[in-house]
mmCIF file with all atom_site columns, C-alpha atoms in Angstrom:
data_model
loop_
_atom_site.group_PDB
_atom_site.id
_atom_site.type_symbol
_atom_site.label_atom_id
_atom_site.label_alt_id
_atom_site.label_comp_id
_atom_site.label_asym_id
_atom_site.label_entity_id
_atom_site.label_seq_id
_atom_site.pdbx_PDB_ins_code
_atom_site.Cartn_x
_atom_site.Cartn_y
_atom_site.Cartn_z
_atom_site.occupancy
_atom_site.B_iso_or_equiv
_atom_site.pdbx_formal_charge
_atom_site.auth_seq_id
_atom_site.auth_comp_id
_atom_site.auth_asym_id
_atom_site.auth_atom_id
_atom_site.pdbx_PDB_model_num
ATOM 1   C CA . UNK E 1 1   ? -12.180 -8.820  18.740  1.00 64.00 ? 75  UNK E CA 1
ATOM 2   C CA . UNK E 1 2   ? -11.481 -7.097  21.916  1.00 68.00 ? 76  UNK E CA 1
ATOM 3   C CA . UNK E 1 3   ? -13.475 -9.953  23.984  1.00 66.00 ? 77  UNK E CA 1
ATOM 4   C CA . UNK E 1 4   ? -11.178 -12.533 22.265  1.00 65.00 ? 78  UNK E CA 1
ATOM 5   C CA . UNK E 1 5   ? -7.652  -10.790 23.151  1.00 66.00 ? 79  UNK E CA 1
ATOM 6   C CA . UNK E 1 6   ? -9.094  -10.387 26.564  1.00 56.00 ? 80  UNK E CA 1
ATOM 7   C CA . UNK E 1 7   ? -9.607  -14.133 27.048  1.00 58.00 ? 81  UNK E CA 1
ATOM 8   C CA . UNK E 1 8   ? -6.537  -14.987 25.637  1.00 65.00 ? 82  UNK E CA 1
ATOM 9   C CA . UNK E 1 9   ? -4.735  -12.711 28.076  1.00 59.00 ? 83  UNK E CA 1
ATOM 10  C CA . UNK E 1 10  ? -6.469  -13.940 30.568  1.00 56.00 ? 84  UNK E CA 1
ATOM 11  C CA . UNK E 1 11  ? -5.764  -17.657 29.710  1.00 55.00 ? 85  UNK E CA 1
ATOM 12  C CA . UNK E 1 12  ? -2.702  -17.218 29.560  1.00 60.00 ? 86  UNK E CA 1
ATOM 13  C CA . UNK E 1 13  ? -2.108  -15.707 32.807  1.00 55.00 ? 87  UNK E CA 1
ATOM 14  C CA . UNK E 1 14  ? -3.605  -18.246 34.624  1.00 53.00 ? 88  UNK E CA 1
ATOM 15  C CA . UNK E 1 15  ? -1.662  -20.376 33.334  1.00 52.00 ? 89  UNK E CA 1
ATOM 16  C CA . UNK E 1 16  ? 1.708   -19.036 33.835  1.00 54.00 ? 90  UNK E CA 1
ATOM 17  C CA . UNK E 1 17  ? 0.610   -18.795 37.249  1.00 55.00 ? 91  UNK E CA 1
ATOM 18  C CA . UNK E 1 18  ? -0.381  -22.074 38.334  1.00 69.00 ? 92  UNK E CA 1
ATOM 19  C CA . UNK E 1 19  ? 1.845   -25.054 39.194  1.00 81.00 ? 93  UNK E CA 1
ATOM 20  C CA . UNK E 1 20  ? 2.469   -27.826 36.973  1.00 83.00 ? 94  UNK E CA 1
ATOM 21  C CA . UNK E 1 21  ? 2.691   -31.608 37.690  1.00 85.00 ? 95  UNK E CA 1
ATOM 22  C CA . UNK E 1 22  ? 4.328   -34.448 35.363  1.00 87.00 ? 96  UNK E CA 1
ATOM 23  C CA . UNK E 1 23  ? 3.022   -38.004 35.623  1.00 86.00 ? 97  UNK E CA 1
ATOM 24  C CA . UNK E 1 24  ? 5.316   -40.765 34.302  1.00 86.00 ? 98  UNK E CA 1
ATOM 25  C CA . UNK E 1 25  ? 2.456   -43.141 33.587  1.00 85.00 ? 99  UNK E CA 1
ATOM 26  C CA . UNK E 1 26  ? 3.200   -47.306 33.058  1.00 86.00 ? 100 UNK E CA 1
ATOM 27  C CA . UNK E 1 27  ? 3.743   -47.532 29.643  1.00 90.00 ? 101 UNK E CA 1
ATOM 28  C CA . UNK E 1 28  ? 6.609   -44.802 30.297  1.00 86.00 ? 102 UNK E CA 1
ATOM 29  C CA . UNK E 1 29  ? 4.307   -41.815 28.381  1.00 89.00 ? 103 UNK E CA 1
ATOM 30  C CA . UNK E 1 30  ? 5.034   -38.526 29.998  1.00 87.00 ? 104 UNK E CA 1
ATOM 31  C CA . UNK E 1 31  ? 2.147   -36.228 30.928  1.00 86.00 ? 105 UNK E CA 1
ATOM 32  C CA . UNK E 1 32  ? 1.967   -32.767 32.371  1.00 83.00 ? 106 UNK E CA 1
ATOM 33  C CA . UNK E 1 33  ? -1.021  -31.284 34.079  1.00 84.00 ? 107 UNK E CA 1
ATOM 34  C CA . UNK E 1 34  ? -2.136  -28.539 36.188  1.00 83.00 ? 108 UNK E CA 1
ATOM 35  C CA . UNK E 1 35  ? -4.025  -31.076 38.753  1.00 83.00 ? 109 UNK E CA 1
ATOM 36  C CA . UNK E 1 36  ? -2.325  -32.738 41.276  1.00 83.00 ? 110 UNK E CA 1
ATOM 37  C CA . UNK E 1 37  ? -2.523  -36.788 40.828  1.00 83.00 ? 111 UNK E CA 1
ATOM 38  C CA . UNK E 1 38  ? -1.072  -39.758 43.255  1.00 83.00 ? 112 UNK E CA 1
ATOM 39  C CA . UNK E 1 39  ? 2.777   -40.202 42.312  1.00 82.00 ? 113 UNK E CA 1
ATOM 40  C CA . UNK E 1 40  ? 2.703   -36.410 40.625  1.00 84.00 ? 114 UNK E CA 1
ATOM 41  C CA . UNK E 1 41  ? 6.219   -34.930 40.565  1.00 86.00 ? 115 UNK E CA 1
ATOM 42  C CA . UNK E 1 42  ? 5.735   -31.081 40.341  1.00 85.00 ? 116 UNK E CA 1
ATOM 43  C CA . UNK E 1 43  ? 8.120   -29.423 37.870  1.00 82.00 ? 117 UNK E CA 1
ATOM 44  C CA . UNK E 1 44  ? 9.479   -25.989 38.470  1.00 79.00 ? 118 UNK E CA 1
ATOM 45  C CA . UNK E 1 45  ? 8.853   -23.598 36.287  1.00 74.00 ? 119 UNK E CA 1
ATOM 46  C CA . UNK E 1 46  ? 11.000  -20.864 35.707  1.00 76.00 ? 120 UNK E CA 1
ATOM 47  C CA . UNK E 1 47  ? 10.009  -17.220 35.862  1.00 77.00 ? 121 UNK E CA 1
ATOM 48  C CA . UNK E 1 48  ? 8.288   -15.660 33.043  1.00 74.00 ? 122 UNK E CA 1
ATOM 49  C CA . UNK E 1 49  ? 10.083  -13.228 30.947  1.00 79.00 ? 123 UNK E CA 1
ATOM 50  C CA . UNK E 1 50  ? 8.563   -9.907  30.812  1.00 81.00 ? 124 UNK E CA 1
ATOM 51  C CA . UNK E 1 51  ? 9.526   -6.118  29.633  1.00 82.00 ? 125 UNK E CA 1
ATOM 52  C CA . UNK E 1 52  ? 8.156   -3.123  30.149  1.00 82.00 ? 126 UNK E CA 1
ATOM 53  C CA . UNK E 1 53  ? 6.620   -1.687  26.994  1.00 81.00 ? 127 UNK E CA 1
ATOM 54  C CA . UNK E 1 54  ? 9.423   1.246   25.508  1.00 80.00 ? 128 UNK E CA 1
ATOM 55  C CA . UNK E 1 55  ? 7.617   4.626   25.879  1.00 75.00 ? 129 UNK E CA 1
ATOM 56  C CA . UNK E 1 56  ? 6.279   6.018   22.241  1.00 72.00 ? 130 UNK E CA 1
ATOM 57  C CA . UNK E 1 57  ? 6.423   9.865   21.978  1.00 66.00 ? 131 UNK E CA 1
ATOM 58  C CA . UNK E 1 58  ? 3.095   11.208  20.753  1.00 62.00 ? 132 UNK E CA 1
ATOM 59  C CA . UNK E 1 59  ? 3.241   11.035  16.417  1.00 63.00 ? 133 UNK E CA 1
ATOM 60  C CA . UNK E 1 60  ? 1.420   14.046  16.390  1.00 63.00 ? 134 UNK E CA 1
ATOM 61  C CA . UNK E 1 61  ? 2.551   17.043  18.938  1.00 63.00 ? 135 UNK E CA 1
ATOM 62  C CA . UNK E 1 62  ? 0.615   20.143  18.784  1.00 66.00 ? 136 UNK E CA 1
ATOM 63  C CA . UNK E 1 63  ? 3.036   22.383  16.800  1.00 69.00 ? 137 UNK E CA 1
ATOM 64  C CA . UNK E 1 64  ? 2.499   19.206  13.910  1.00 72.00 ? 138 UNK E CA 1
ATOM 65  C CA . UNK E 1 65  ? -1.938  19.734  14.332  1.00 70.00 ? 139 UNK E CA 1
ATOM 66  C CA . UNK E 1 66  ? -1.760  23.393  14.339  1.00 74.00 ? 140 UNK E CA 1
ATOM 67  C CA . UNK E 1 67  ? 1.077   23.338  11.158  1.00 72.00 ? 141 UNK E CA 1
ATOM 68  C CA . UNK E 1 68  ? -1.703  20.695  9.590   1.00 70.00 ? 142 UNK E CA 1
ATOM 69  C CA . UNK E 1 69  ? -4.134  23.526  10.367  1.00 69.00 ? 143 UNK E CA 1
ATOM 70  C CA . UNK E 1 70  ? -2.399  26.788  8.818   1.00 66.00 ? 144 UNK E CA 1
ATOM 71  C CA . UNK E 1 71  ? -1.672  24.754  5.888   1.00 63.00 ? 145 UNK E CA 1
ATOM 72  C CA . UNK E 1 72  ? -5.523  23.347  5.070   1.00 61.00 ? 146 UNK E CA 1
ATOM 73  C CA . UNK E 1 73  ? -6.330  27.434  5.716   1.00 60.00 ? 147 UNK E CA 1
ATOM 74  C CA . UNK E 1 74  ? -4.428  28.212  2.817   1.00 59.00 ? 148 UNK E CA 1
ATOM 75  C CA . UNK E 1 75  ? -4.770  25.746  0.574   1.00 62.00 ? 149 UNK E CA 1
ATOM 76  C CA . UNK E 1 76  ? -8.451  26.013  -0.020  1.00 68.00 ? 150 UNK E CA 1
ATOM 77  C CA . UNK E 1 77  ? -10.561 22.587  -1.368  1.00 82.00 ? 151 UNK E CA 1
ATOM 78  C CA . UNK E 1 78  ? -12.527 24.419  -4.555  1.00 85.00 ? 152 UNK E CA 1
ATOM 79  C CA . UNK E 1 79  ? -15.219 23.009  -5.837  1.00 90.00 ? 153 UNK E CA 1
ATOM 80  C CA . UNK E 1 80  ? -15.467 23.025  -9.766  1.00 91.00 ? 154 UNK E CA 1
ATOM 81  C CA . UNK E 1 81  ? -18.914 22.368  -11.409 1.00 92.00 ? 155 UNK E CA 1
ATOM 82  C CA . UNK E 1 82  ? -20.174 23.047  -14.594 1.00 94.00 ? 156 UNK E CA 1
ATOM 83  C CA . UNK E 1 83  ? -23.460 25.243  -15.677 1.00 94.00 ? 157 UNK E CA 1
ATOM 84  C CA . UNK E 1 84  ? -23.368 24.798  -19.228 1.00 92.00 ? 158 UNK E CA 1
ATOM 85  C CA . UNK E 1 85  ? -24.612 22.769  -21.096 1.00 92.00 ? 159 UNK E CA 1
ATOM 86  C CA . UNK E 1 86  ? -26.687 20.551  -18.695 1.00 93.00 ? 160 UNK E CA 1
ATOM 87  C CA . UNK E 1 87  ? -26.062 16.981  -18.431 1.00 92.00 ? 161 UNK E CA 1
ATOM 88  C CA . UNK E 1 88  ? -27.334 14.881  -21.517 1.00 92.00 ? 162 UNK E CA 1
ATOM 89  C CA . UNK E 1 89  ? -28.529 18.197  -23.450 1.00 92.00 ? 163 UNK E CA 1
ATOM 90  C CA . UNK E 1 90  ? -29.538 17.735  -26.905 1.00 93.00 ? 164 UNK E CA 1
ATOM 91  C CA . UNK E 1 91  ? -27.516 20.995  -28.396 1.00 92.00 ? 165 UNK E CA 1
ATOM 92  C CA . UNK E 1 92  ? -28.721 21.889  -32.083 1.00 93.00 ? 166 UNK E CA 1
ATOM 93  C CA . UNK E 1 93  ? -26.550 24.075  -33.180 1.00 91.00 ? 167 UNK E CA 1
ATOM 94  C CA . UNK E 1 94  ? -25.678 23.679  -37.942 1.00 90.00 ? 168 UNK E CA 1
ATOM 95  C CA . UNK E 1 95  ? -21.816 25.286  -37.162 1.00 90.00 ? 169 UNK E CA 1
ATOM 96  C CA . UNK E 1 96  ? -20.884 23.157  -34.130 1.00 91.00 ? 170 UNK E CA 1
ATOM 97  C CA . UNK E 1 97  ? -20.843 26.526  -32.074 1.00 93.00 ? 171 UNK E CA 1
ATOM 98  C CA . UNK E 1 98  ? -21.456 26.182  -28.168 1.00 92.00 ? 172 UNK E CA 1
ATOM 99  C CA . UNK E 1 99  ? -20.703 27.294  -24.723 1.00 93.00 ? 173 UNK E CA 1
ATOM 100 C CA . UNK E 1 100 ? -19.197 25.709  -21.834 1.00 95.00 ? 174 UNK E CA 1
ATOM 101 C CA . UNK E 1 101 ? -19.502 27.637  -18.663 1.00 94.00 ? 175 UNK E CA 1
ATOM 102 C CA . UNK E 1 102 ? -18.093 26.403  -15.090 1.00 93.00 ? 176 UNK E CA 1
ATOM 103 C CA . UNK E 1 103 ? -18.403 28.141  -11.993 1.00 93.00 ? 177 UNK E CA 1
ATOM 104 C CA . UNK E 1 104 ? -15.693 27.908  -8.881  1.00 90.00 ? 178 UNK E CA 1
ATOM 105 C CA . UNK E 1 105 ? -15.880 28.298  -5.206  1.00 89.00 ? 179 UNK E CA 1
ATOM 106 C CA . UNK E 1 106 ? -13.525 29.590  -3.953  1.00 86.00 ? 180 UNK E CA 1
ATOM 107 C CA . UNK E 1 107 ? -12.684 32.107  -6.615  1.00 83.00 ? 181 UNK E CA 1
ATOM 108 C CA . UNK E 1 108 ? -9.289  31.302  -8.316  1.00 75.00 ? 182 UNK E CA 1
ATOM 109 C CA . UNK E 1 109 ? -6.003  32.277  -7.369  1.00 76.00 ? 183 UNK E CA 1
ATOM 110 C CA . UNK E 1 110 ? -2.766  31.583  -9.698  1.00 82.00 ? 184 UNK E CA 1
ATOM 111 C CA . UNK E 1 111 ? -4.143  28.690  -12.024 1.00 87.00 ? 185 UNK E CA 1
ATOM 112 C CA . UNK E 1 112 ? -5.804  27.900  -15.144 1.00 92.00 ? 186 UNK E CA 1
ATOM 113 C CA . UNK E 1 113 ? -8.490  26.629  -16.502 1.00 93.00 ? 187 UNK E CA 1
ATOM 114 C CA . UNK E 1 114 ? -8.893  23.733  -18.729 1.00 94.00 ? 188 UNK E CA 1
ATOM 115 C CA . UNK E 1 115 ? -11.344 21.948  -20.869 1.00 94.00 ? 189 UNK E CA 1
ATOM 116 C CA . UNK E 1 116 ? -11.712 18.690  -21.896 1.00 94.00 ? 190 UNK E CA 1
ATOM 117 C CA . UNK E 1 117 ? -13.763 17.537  -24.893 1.00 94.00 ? 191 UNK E CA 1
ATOM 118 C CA . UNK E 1 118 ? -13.791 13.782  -25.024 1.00 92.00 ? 192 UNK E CA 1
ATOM 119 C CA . UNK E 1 119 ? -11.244 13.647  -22.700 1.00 92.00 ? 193 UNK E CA 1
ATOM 120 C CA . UNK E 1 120 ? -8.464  15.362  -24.386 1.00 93.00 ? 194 UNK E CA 1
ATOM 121 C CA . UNK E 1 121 ? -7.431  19.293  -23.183 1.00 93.00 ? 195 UNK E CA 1
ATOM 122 C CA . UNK E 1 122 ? -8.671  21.481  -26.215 1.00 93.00 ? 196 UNK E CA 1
ATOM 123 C CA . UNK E 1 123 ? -8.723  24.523  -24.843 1.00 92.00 ? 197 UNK E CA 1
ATOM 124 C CA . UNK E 1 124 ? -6.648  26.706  -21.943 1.00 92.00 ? 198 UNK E CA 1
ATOM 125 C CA . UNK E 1 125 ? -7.868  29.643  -19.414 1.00 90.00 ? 199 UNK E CA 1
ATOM 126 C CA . UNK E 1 126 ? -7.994  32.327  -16.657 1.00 89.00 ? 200 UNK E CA 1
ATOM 127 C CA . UNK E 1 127 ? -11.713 31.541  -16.617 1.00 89.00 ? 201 UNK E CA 1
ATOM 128 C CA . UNK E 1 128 ? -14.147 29.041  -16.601 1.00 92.00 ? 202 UNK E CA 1
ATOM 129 C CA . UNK E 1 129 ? -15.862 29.446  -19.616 1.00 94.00 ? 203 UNK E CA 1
ATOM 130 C CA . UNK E 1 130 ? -15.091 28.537  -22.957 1.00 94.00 ? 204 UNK E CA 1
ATOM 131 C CA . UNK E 1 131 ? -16.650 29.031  -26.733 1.00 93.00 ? 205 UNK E CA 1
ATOM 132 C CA . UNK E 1 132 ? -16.557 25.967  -28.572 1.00 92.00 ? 206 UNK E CA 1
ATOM 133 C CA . UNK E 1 133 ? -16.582 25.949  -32.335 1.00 93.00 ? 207 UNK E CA 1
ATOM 134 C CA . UNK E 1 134 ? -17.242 23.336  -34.924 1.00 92.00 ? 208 UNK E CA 1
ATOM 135 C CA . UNK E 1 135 ? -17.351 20.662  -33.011 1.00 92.00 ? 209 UNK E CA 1
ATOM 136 C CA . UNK E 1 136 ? -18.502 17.795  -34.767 1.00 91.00 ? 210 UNK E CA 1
ATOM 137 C CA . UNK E 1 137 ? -21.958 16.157  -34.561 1.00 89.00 ? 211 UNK E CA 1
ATOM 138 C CA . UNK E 1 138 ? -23.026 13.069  -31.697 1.00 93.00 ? 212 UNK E CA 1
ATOM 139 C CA . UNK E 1 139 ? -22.536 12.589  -28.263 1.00 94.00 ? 213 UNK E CA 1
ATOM 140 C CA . UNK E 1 140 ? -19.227 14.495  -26.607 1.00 95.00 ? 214 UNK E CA 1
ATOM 141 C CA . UNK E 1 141 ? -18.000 14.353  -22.730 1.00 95.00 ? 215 UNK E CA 1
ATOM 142 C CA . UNK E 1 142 ? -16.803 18.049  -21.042 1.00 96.00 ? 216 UNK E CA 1
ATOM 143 C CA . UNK E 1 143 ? -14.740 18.388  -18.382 1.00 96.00 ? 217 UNK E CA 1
ATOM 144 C CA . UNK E 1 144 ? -13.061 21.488  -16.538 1.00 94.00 ? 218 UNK E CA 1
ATOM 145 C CA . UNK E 1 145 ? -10.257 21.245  -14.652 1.00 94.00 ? 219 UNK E CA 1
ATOM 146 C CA . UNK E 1 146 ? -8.608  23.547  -12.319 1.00 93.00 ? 220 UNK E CA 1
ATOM 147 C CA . UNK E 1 147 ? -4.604  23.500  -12.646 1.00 91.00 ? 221 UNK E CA 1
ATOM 148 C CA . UNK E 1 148 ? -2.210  25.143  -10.503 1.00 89.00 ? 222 UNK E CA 1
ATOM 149 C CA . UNK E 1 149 ? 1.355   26.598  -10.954 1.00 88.00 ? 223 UNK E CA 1
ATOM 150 C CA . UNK E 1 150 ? 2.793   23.632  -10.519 1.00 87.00 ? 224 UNK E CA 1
ATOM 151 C CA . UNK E 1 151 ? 0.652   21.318  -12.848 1.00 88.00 ? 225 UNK E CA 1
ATOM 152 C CA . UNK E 1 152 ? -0.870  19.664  -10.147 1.00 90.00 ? 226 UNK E CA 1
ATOM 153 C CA . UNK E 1 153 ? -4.931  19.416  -10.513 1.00 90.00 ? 227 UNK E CA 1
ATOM 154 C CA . UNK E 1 154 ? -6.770  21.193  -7.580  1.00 89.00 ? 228 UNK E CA 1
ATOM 155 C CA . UNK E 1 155 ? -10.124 20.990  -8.552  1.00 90.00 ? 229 UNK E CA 1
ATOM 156 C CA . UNK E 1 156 ? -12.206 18.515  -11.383 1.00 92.00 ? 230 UNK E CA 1
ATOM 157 C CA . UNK E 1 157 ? -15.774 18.982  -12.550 1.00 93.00 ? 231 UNK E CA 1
ATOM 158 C CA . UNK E 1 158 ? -17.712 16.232  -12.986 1.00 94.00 ? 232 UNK E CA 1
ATOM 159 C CA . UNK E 1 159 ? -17.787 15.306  -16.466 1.00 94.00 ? 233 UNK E CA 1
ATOM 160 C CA . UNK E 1 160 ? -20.567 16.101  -18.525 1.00 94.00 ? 234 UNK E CA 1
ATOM 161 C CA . UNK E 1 161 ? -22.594 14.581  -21.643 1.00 95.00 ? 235 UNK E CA 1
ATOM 162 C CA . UNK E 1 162 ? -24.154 16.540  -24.348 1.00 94.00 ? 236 UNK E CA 1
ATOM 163 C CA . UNK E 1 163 ? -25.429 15.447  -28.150 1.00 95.00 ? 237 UNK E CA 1
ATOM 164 C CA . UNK E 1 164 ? -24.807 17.602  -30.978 1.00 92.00 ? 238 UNK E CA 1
ATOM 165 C CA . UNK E 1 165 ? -27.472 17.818  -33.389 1.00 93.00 ? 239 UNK E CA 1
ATOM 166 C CA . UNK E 1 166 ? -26.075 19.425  -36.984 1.00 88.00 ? 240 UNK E CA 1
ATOM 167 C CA . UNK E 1 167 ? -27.957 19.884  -40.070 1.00 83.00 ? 241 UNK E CA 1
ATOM 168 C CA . UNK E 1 168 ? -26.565 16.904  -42.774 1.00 75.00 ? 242 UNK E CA 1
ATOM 169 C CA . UNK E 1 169 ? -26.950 17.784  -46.675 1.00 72.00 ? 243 UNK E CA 1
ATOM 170 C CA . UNK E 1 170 ? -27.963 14.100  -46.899 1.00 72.00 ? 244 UNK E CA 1
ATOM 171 C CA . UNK E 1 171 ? -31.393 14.622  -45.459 1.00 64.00 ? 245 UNK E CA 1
ATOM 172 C CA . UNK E 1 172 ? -32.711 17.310  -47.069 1.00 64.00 ? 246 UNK E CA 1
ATOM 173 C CA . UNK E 1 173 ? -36.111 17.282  -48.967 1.00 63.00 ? 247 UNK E CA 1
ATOM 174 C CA . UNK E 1 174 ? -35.501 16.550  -52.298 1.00 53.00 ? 248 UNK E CA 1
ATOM 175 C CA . UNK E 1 175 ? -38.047 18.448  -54.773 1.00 51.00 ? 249 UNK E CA 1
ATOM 176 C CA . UNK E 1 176 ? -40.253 16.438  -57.162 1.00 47.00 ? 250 UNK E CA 1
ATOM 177 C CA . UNK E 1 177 ? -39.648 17.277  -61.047 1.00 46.00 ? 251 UNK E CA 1
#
């Protein structure tokens, strides 16, 4: 890309520099050229515009980087991940009971926890962990997210699958007479 504005450039300064002839030919068609022919007329051409670029101030001075600086310094990026359960466990568990544990880095400040079971916040906290109970059987999603003051998310976990295994009355042995 750089090659072709280059060229361009470059073609068209040598062109504005040269001298240009026009050649009425017989049939009365006009023709310029940059070569000079027998009966040539050359045309004068008149000086090319130009400007001199405005000067742009610098976007970023270095009050703006250090500002930019102090501000990523206190606003830490957390990372959010959950411990428990692992990904695609096979939890059996007859009362739907379980635990979801998270872990944080860096610790929290002045947010809350919250957990999402099939993508819908189901329970609130000051910590990452969080006892489930009678949850229903078959394959759920958890999520924790990290929520500040002002509602805005900070940090998200990667969501997480686990199955459910409960005990159904409709499989039990039934006894012989």
């Amino acid at each position: 890309m750089r090659l072709l504005s280059l060229f361009i450039l470059l073609l068209s300064l040598s062109v504005s520099a040269g001298t240009v002839y026009k050649v009425v030919k017989e049939d009365g068609t006009v023709v310029y050229t940059d070569k000079p022919v027998a009966g040539a007329e050359k045309v004068g051409l008149p000086k090319a515009n130009t400007a001199e670029p405005l000067a742009t101030p610098n976007p970023r001075s270095s009050a703006d980087v250090e500002k930019t600086k102090r501000k990523k310094r206190l606003k830490p990026e957390y990372q959010l991940t959950i411990t428990q359960p692992q990904n695609e466990a096979n939890i059996r568990n007859n009362a739907g009971n379980l635990t979801v544990m998270g872990h944080m880095q860096p610790k929290a400040a002045d947010g809350e926890f919250h957990l999402l079971l099939d993508g819908q916040v189901i329970h609130r906290g000051s910590s990452p962990q969080f006892a489930l109970e009678n949850v229903d059987r078959g394959e759920h999603r958890v999520k924790i997210q990290y929520v500040g003051r002002s509602g805005k998310i900070l940090a998200s976990s990667p969501e997480r699958v686990f199955y459910l295994h409960r005990f159904s009355i409709l499989h039990q042995n039934q006894q012989s007479n």
